[in-house]
XYZ file of C-alpha atoms in Angstrom:
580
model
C 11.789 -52.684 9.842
C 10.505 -49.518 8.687
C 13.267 -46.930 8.032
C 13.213 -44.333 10.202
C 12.207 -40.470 9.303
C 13.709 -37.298 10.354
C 11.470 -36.961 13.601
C 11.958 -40.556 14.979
C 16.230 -40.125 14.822
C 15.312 -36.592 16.698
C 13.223 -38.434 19.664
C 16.068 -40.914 19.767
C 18.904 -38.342 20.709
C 16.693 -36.418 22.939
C 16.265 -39.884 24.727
C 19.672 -40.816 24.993
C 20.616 -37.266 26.519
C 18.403 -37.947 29.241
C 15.208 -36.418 28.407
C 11.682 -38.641 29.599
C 9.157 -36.142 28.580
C 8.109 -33.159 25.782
C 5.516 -30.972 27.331
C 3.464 -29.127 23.973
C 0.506 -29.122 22.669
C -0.176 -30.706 19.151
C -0.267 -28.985 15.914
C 0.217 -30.259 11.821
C 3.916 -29.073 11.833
C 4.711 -31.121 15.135
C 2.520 -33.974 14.251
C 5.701 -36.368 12.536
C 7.497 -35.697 15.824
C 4.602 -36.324 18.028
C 3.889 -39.525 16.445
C 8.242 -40.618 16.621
C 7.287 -40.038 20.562
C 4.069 -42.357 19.949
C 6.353 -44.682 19.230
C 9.353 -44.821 21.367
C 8.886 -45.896 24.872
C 11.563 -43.840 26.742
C 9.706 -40.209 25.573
C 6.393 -39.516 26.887
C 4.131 -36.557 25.424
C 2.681 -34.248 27.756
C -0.460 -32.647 26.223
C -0.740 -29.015 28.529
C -3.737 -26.839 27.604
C -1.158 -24.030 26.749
C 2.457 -23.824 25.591
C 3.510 -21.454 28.288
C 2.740 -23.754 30.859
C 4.989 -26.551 28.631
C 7.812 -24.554 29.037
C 7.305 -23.519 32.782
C 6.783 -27.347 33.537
C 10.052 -28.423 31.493
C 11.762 -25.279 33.450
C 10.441 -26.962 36.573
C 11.349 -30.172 35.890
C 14.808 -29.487 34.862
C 15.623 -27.653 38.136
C 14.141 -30.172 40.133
C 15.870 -33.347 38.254
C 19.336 -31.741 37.325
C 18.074 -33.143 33.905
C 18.100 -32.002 30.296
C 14.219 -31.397 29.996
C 12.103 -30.751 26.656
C 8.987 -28.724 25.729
C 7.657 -28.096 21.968
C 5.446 -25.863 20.009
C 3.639 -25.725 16.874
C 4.827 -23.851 13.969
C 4.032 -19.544 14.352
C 1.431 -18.423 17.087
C 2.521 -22.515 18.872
C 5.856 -21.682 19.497
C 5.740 -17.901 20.601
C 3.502 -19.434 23.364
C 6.717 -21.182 24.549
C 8.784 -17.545 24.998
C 7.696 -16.610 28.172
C 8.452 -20.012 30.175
C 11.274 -20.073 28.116
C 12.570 -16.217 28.972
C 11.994 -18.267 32.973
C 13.642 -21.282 32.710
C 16.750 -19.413 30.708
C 17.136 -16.883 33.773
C 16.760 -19.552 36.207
C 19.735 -21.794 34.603
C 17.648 -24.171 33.653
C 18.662 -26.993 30.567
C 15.811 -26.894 28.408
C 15.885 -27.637 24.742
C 12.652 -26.329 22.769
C 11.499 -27.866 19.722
C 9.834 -24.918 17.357
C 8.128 -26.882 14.588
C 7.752 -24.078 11.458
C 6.002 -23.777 8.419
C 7.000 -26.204 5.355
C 10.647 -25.342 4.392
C 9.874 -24.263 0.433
C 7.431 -21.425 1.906
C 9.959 -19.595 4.313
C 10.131 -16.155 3.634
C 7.412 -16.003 1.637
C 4.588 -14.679 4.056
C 3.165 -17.972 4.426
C 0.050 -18.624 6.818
C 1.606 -18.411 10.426
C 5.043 -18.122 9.421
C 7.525 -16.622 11.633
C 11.130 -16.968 12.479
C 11.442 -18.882 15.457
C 15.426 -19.090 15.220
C 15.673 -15.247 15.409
C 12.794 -14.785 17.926
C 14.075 -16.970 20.492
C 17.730 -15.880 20.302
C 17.478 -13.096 23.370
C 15.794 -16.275 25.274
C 18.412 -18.975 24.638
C 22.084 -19.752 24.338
C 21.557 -21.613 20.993
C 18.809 -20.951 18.336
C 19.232 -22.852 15.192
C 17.288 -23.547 12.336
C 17.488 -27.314 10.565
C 17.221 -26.825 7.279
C 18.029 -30.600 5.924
C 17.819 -34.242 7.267
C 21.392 -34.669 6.985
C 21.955 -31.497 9.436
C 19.376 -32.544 12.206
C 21.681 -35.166 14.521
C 24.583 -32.806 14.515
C 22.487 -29.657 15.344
C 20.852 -31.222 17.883
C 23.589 -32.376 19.349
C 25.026 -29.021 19.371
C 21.644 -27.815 20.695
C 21.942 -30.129 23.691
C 25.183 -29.381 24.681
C 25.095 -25.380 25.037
C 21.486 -26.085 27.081
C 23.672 -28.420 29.420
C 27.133 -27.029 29.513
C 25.723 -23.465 29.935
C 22.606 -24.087 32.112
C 19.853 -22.932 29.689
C 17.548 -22.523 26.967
C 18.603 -24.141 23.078
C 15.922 -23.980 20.539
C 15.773 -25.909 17.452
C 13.117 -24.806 14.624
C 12.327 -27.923 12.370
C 9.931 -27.936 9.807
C 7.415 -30.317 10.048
C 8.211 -31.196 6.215
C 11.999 -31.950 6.997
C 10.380 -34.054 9.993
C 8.990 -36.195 7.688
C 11.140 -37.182 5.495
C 13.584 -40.157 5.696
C 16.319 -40.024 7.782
C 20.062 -40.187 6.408
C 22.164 -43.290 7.174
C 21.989 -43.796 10.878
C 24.644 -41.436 12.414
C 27.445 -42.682 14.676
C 26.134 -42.360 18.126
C 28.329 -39.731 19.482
C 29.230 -38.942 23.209
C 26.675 -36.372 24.047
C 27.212 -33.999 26.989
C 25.152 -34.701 30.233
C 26.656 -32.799 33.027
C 28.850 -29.894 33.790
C 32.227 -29.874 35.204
C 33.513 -28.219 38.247
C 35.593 -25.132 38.314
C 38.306 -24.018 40.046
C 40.016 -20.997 40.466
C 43.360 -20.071 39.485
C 46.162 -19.873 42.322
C 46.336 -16.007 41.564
C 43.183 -15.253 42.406
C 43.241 -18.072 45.544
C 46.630 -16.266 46.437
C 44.778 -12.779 46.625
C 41.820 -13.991 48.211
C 43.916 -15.415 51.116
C 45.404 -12.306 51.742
C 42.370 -10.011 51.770
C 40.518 -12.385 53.749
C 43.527 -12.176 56.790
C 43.670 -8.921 56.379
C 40.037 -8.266 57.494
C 38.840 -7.547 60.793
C 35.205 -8.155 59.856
C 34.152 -10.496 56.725
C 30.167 -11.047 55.688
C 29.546 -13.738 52.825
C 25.921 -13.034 51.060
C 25.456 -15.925 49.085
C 23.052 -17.327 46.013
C 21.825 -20.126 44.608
C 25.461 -20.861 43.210
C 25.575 -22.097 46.686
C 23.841 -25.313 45.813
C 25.652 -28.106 47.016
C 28.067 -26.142 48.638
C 26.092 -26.003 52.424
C 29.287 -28.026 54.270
C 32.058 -25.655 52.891
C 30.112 -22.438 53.678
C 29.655 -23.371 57.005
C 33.312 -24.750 57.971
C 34.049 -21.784 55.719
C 32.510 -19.219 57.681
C 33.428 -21.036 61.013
C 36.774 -20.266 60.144
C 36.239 -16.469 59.843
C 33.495 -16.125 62.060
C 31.523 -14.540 59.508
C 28.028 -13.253 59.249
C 25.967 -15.833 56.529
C 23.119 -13.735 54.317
C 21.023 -14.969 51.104
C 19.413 -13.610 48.139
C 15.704 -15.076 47.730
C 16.701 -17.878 45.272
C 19.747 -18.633 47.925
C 17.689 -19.587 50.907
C 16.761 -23.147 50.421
C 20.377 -24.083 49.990
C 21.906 -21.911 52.786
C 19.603 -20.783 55.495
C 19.186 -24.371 57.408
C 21.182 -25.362 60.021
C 23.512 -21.493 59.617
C 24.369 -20.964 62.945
C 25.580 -17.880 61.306
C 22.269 -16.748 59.535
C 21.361 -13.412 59.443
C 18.301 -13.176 57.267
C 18.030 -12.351 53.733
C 18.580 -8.387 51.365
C 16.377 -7.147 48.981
C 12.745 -6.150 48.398
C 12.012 -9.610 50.669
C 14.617 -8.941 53.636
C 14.489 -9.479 57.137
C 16.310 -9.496 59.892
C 20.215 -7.921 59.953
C 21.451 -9.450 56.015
C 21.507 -5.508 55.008
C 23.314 -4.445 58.003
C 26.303 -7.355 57.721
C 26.666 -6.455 54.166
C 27.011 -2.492 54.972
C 29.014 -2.707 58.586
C 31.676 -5.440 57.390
C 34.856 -4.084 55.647
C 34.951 -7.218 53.162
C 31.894 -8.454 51.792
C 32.362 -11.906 49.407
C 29.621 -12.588 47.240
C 29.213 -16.599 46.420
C 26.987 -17.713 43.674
C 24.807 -14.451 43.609
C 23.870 -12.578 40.668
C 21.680 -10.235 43.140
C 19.815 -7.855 40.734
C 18.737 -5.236 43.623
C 22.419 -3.223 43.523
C 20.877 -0.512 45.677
C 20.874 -3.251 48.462
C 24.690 -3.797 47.894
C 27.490 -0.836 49.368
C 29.909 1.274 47.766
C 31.969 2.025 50.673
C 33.480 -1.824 51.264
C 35.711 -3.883 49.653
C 33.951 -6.609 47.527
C 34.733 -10.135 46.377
C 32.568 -12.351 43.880
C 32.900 -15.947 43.427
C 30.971 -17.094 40.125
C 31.368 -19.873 37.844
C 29.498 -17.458 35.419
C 32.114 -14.585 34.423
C 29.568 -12.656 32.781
C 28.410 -12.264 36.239
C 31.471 -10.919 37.663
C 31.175 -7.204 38.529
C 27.804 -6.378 36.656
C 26.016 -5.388 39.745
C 28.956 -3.644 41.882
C 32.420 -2.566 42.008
C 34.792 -5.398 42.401
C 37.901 -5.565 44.385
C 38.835 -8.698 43.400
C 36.997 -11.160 40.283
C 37.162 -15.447 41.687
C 36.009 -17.470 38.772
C 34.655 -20.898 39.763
C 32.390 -23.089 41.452
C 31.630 -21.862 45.321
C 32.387 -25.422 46.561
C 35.438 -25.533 44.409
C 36.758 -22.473 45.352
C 36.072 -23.090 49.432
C 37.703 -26.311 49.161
C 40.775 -24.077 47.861
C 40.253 -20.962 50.200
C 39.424 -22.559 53.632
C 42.629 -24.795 54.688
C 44.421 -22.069 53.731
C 43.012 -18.824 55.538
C 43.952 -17.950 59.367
C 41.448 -18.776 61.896
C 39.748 -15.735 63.328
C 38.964 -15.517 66.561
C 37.484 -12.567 67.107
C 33.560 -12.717 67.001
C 32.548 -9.565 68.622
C 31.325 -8.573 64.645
C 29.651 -12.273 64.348
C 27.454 -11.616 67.410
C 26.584 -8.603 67.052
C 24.756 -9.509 63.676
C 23.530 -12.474 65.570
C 21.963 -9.834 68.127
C 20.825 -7.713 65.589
C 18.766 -10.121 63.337
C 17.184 -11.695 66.264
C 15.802 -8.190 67.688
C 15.015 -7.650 63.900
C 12.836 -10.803 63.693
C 11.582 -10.152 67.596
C 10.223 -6.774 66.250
C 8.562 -7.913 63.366
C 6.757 -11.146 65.065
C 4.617 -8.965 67.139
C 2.605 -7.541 64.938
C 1.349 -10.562 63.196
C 0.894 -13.284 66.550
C -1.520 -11.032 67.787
C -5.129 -13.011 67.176
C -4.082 -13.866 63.340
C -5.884 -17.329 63.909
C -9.172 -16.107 64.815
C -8.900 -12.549 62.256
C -11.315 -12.682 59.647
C -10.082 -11.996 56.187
C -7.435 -14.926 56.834
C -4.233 -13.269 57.243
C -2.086 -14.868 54.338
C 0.723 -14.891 56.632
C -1.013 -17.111 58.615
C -2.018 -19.231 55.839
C 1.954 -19.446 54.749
C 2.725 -20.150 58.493
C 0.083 -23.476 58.914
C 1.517 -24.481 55.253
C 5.203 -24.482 56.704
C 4.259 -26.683 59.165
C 1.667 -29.330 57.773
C 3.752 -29.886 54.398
C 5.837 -33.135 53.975
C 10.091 -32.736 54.952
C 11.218 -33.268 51.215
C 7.792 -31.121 49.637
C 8.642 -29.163 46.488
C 7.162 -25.395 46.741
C 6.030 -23.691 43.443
C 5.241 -20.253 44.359
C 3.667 -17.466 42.065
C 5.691 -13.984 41.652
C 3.883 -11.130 43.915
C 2.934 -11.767 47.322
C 3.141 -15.203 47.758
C 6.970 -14.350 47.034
C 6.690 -12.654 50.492
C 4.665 -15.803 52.451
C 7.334 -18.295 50.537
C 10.594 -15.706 51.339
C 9.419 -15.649 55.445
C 7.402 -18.464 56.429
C 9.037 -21.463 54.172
C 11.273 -23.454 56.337
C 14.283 -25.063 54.068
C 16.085 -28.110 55.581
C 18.502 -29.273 52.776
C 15.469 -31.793 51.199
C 12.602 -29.295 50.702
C 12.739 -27.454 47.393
C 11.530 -23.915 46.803
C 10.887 -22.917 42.527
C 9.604 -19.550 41.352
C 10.021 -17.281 38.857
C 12.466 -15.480 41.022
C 14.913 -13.828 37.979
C 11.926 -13.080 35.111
C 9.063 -12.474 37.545
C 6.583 -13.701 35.894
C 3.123 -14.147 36.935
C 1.018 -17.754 36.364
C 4.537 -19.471 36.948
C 3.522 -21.846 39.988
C 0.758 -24.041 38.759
C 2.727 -24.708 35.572
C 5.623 -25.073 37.466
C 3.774 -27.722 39.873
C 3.152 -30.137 37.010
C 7.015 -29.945 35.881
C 8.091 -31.228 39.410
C 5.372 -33.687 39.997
C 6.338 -35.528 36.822
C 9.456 -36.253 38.256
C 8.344 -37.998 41.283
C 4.442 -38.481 41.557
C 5.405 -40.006 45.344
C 6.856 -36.686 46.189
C 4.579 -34.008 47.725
C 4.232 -30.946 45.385
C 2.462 -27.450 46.600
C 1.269 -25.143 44.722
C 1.229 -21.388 46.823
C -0.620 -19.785 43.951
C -2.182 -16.008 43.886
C -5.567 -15.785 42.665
C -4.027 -13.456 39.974
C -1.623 -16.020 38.443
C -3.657 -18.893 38.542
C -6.726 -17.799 36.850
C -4.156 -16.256 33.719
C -3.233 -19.888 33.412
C -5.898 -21.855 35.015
C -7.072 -23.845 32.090
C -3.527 -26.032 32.798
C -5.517 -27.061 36.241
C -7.121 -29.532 33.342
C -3.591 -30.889 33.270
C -3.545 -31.871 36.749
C -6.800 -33.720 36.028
C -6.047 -35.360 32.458
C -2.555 -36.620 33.895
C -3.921 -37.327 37.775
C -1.320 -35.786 39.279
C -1.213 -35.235 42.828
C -0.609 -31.539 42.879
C -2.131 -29.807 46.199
C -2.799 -26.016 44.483
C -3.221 -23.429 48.166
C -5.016 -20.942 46.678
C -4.412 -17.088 48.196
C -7.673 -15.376 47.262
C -7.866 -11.786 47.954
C -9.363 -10.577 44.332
C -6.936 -8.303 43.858
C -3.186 -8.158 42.463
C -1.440 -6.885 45.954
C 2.038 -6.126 44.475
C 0.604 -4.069 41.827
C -1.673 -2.788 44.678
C 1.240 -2.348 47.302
C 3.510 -0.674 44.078
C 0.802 2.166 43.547
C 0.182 2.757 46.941
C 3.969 3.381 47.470
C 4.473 5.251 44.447
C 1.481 7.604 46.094
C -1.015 6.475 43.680
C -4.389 5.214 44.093
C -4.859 1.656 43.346
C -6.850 1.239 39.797
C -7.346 -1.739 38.218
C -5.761 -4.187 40.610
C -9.179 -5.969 41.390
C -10.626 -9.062 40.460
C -14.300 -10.822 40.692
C -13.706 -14.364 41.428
C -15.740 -17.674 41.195
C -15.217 -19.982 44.141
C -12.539 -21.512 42.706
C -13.019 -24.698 45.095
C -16.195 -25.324 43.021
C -14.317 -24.651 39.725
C -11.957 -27.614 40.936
C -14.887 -29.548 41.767
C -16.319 -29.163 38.500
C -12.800 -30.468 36.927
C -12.753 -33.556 38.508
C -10.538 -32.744 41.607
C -10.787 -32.302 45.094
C -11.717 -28.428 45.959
C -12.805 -26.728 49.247
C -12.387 -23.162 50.248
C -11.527 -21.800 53.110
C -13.059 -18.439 54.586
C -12.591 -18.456 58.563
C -8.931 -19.460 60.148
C -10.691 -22.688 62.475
C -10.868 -24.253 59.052
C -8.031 -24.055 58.118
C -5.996 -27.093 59.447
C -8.483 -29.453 58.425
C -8.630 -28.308 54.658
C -4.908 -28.110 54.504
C -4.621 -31.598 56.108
C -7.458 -32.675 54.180
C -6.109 -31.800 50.717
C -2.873 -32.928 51.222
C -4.230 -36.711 52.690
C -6.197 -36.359 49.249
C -4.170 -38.890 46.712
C -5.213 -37.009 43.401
C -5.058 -33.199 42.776
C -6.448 -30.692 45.061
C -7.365 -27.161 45.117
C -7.721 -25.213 48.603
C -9.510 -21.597 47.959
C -8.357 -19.280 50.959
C -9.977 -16.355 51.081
C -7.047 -13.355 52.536
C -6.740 -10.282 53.754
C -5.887 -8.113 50.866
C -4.645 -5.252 53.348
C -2.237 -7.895 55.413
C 0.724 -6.388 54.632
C 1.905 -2.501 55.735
C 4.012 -0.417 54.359
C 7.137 0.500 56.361
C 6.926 4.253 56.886
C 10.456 5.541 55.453
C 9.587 4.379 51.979
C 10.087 6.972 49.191
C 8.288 6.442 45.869
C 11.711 6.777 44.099
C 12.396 3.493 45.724
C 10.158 1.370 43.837
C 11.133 0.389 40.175
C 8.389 -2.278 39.319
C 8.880 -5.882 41.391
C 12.430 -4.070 42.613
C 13.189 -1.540 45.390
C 15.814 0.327 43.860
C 17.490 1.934 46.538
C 17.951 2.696 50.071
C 17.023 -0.837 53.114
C 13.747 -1.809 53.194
C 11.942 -4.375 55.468
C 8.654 -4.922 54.202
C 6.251 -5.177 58.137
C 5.343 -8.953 58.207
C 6.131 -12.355 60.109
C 8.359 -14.766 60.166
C 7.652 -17.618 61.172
C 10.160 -20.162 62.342
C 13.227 -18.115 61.515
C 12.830 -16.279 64.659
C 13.066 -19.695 66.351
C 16.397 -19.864 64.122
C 17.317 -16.602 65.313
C 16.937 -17.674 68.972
C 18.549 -20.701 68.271
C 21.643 -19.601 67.057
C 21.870 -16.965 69.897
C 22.615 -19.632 72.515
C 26.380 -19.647 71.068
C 27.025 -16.451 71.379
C 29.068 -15.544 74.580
C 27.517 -13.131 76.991
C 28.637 -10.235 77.813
């Protein structure tokens, strides 16, 4: 038996901590690793048309799976093609280890062709960024490497050399325990103690919680039971919180609807769970404020804190609840009840008014026959900008649907790439695509991917030619629009001429069928609908010192627009409240 080289012992740890596929694109310095995945059935190589997309797709997998996932790059202009997906995944707590092949170890630092320094330019993007400068280093280094991505929910990078790759491997290294889950957290008793007593001391409690909530739906509820307390969510908390909340009152921030803003300002103790909310201006100064975080770095960074809980949200719950008095005054509970379903009442008008006969195709629409045609346990990949909006209001979560986006970094391009990463995991599983026109023609060469690899991705396709956040940005900033328009193909044909299914969509009767259509389709499909690009108003107390890029930056805002089934929610959860 042939002994094995640098490369093949690297392929072997990755596949004993779990990882099934390395999303790249082939290049000389990866070519000794490429060929160790050749030949060892438990990797596969994923060839992607660009390296961005490999890291958006191992971002995407990872969050999906709860797996360590694995994307690779080429040594100089290879790997820096990984950053951005990377920057993504990172943000989004994602375990992803990067391999960054580099340039042959004797030229480094000599200003050799496409020479960089992948171990310094990936530090601000990673936990870990290493460079393995000798065969007898690799197993240990990578073993480090995989353990910060895991324990800390993130990026590690390792830069190999394609050289070093190459060359025999030491003695075959004892096969140490490698990490492959976190652990859970709890809180100390001081901070349980304290908790307990600010929480009885309150008249009126609101929690606002974030995708730290994951796993954690039970003990919120019987949590919030307890203190008959108003439920809110950040964007990336609403799959994991906002089904069956009897207490829901809609979501904060730049995407917020019904009465989340109000039960954070009107309670007199707010408790944050799992949130690193970005938007502070959407948080108040005048209440007191408890954060629950098995992050500490999060702890305080985006408000004053009364009182600092470090651990897990389900952890901590399973401390706080036996222990806290039962409320039983609701009168606060209700009213926020009351409040977000006029909220949603208010905002439903102005978009059930003829939207399936109005011609552009009202996007909200679109996003509203999505919701309902789209398989119980579908995983949505939605692009930053305005589909953020359609996925925020009209996506219905039920505890098995999964919603992905680039909802920390904000990139654009993120949701077709994205798509490929959770369709690898389960090819049975329906995967959708809400792409803008903007985002998937940066990255639309990886629709090639969908193709090469058959996967049954189902991209819906928001076409309105132009960029509308950038659009509804400048127009709220009082500038004119400039540059925010785009000449597109028919992108249906495009598909067509790929190899997949395409049809576009131009008048609202179509609709259905397409939509039904493409998903009955068994191998990848496109769906071109062409949108309104003037669907969504601006509210008409908006300052331009309230928009800082993606972010409002101060003052409530409720950006005009449906719903969808949340005001059935709304309604819903009205029936329990007493009447007056």
């Amino acid at each position: 038996m042939a002994k094995q080289n640098v490369a093949d012992q690297f392929v072997d740890i990755l596949a004993r901590a779990g990882v099934r596929r390395l999303y790249g694109v082939v290049g000389d310095s990866l070519n000794p690793v490429v060929d160790a995945v050749r030949r060892n059935s438990a990797v596969d190589w994923v060839h992607v048309r660009h390296e961005e997309t490999a890291a958006f797709a191992a971002g995407a997998e990872a969050q999906i799976s709860g797996r360590l996932a694995a994307c690779a790059g080429s040594c100089g202009p290879g790997n820096l093609h990984l950053i951005n997906g990377l920057y993504d995944a990172h943000r989004s707590m994602a375990p992803v280890l990067a391999l960054a092949s580099h340039i042959p170890s004797s030229e480094i630092g000599l200003g050799y062709f496409q020479e960089t320094h992948p171990d310094q330019l990936f530090r601000e993007c990673s936990h870990y960024s290493e460079l393995i400068s000798s065969p007898r280093q690799m197993p240990r280094l990578l073993q480090t490497a995989i353990q910060h991505a895991i324990g800390r929910s993130g990026v590690s990078v390792v830069s190999l050399p394609g050289d070093i790759a190459d060359q025999p491997a030491p003695d075959r290294p004892a096969e140490t325990a490698l990490v492959t889950s976190r652990p859970t957290v709890r809180p100390g008793d001081h901070e349980i103690d304290e908790l307990v007593e600010m929480i009885d001391r309150a008249e009126r409690v609101t929690l606002f919680c974030g995708s730290g909530t994951a796993g954690a739906h039970t003990e919120v509820m019987e949590f919030a039971e307890k203190i008959k307390a108003p439920v809110g969510h950040a964007l990336r908390g609403k799959e994991w919180i906002q089904y069956d909340n009897p207490y829901d009152v809609g979501m904060s921030g730049l995407l917020g609807y019904g009465a989340a803003y109000e039960a954070t300002h009107e309670c007199d103790l707010l408790i944050l769970l799992g949130t690193d909310f970005p938007y502070n201006a959407f948080l108040p100064d005048d209440v007191k404020i408890v954060q629950v975080d098995v992050r500490p770095e999060n702890l305080g960074r985006r408000s004053k804190l009364d009182l600092a809980v470090w651990g897990d949200v389900r952890e901590t719950l399973r401390c706080l609840t036996p222990r806290v008095k039962l409320k039983q005054d609701r009168r606060f509970l209700d009213r926020m009840l009351r409040k977000h379903a006029d909220a949603l009442e208010g905002v439903v008008k102005a978009y059930t008014r003829k939207v399936d006969k109005h011609i552009p195709i009202h996007p909200e629409y679109v996003a509203s026959v999505v919701d309902e045609m789209a398989d119980p346990d579908a995983v949505f990949t939605v692009d930053t900008g305005m589909c953020n909006v359609w996925a925020a209001r009209y996506l219905s979560p039920n505890g098995r649907r999964r919603v992905i986006g680039s909802f920390s970094h904000g990139s654009m391009a993120n949701a077709l790439p994205m798509a490929i990463g959770a369709q690898f995991t389960d090819r049975g599983r329906q995967v959708v695509s809400m792409s803008g026109d903007g985002g998937f023609s940066m990255l639309m060469g990886d629709f090639l991917t969908l193709v090469q690899y058959d996967l049954p991705v189902k991209v819906v396709l928001f076409d309105n030619s132009s960029l509308g956040m950038v659009e509804l940005e400048m127009m709220v900033a009082g500038l004119p629009s400039y540059g925010t328009a785009t000449k597109n193909p028919d992108f249906a044909a495009v598909a067509r001429a790929c190899g997949a299914y395409g049809i576009r969509v131009e008048k609202p009767k179509q609709l259905e069928g397409a939509l039904k259509d493409a998903f009955r389709h068994q191998g990848p499909a496109l769906v071109d609908i062409v949108t309104d690009p003037n669907a969504l108003s601006i509210p008409p107390k908006i300052r331009a010192d309230m928009v800082t890029g993606f972010a409002l930056s101060a003052s409530k805002m409720v950006l005009d627009g449906g719903v969808g089934r949340m005001l059935q929610m709304a309604r819903s959860n009205l029936r329990n409240v007493p009447r007056p």
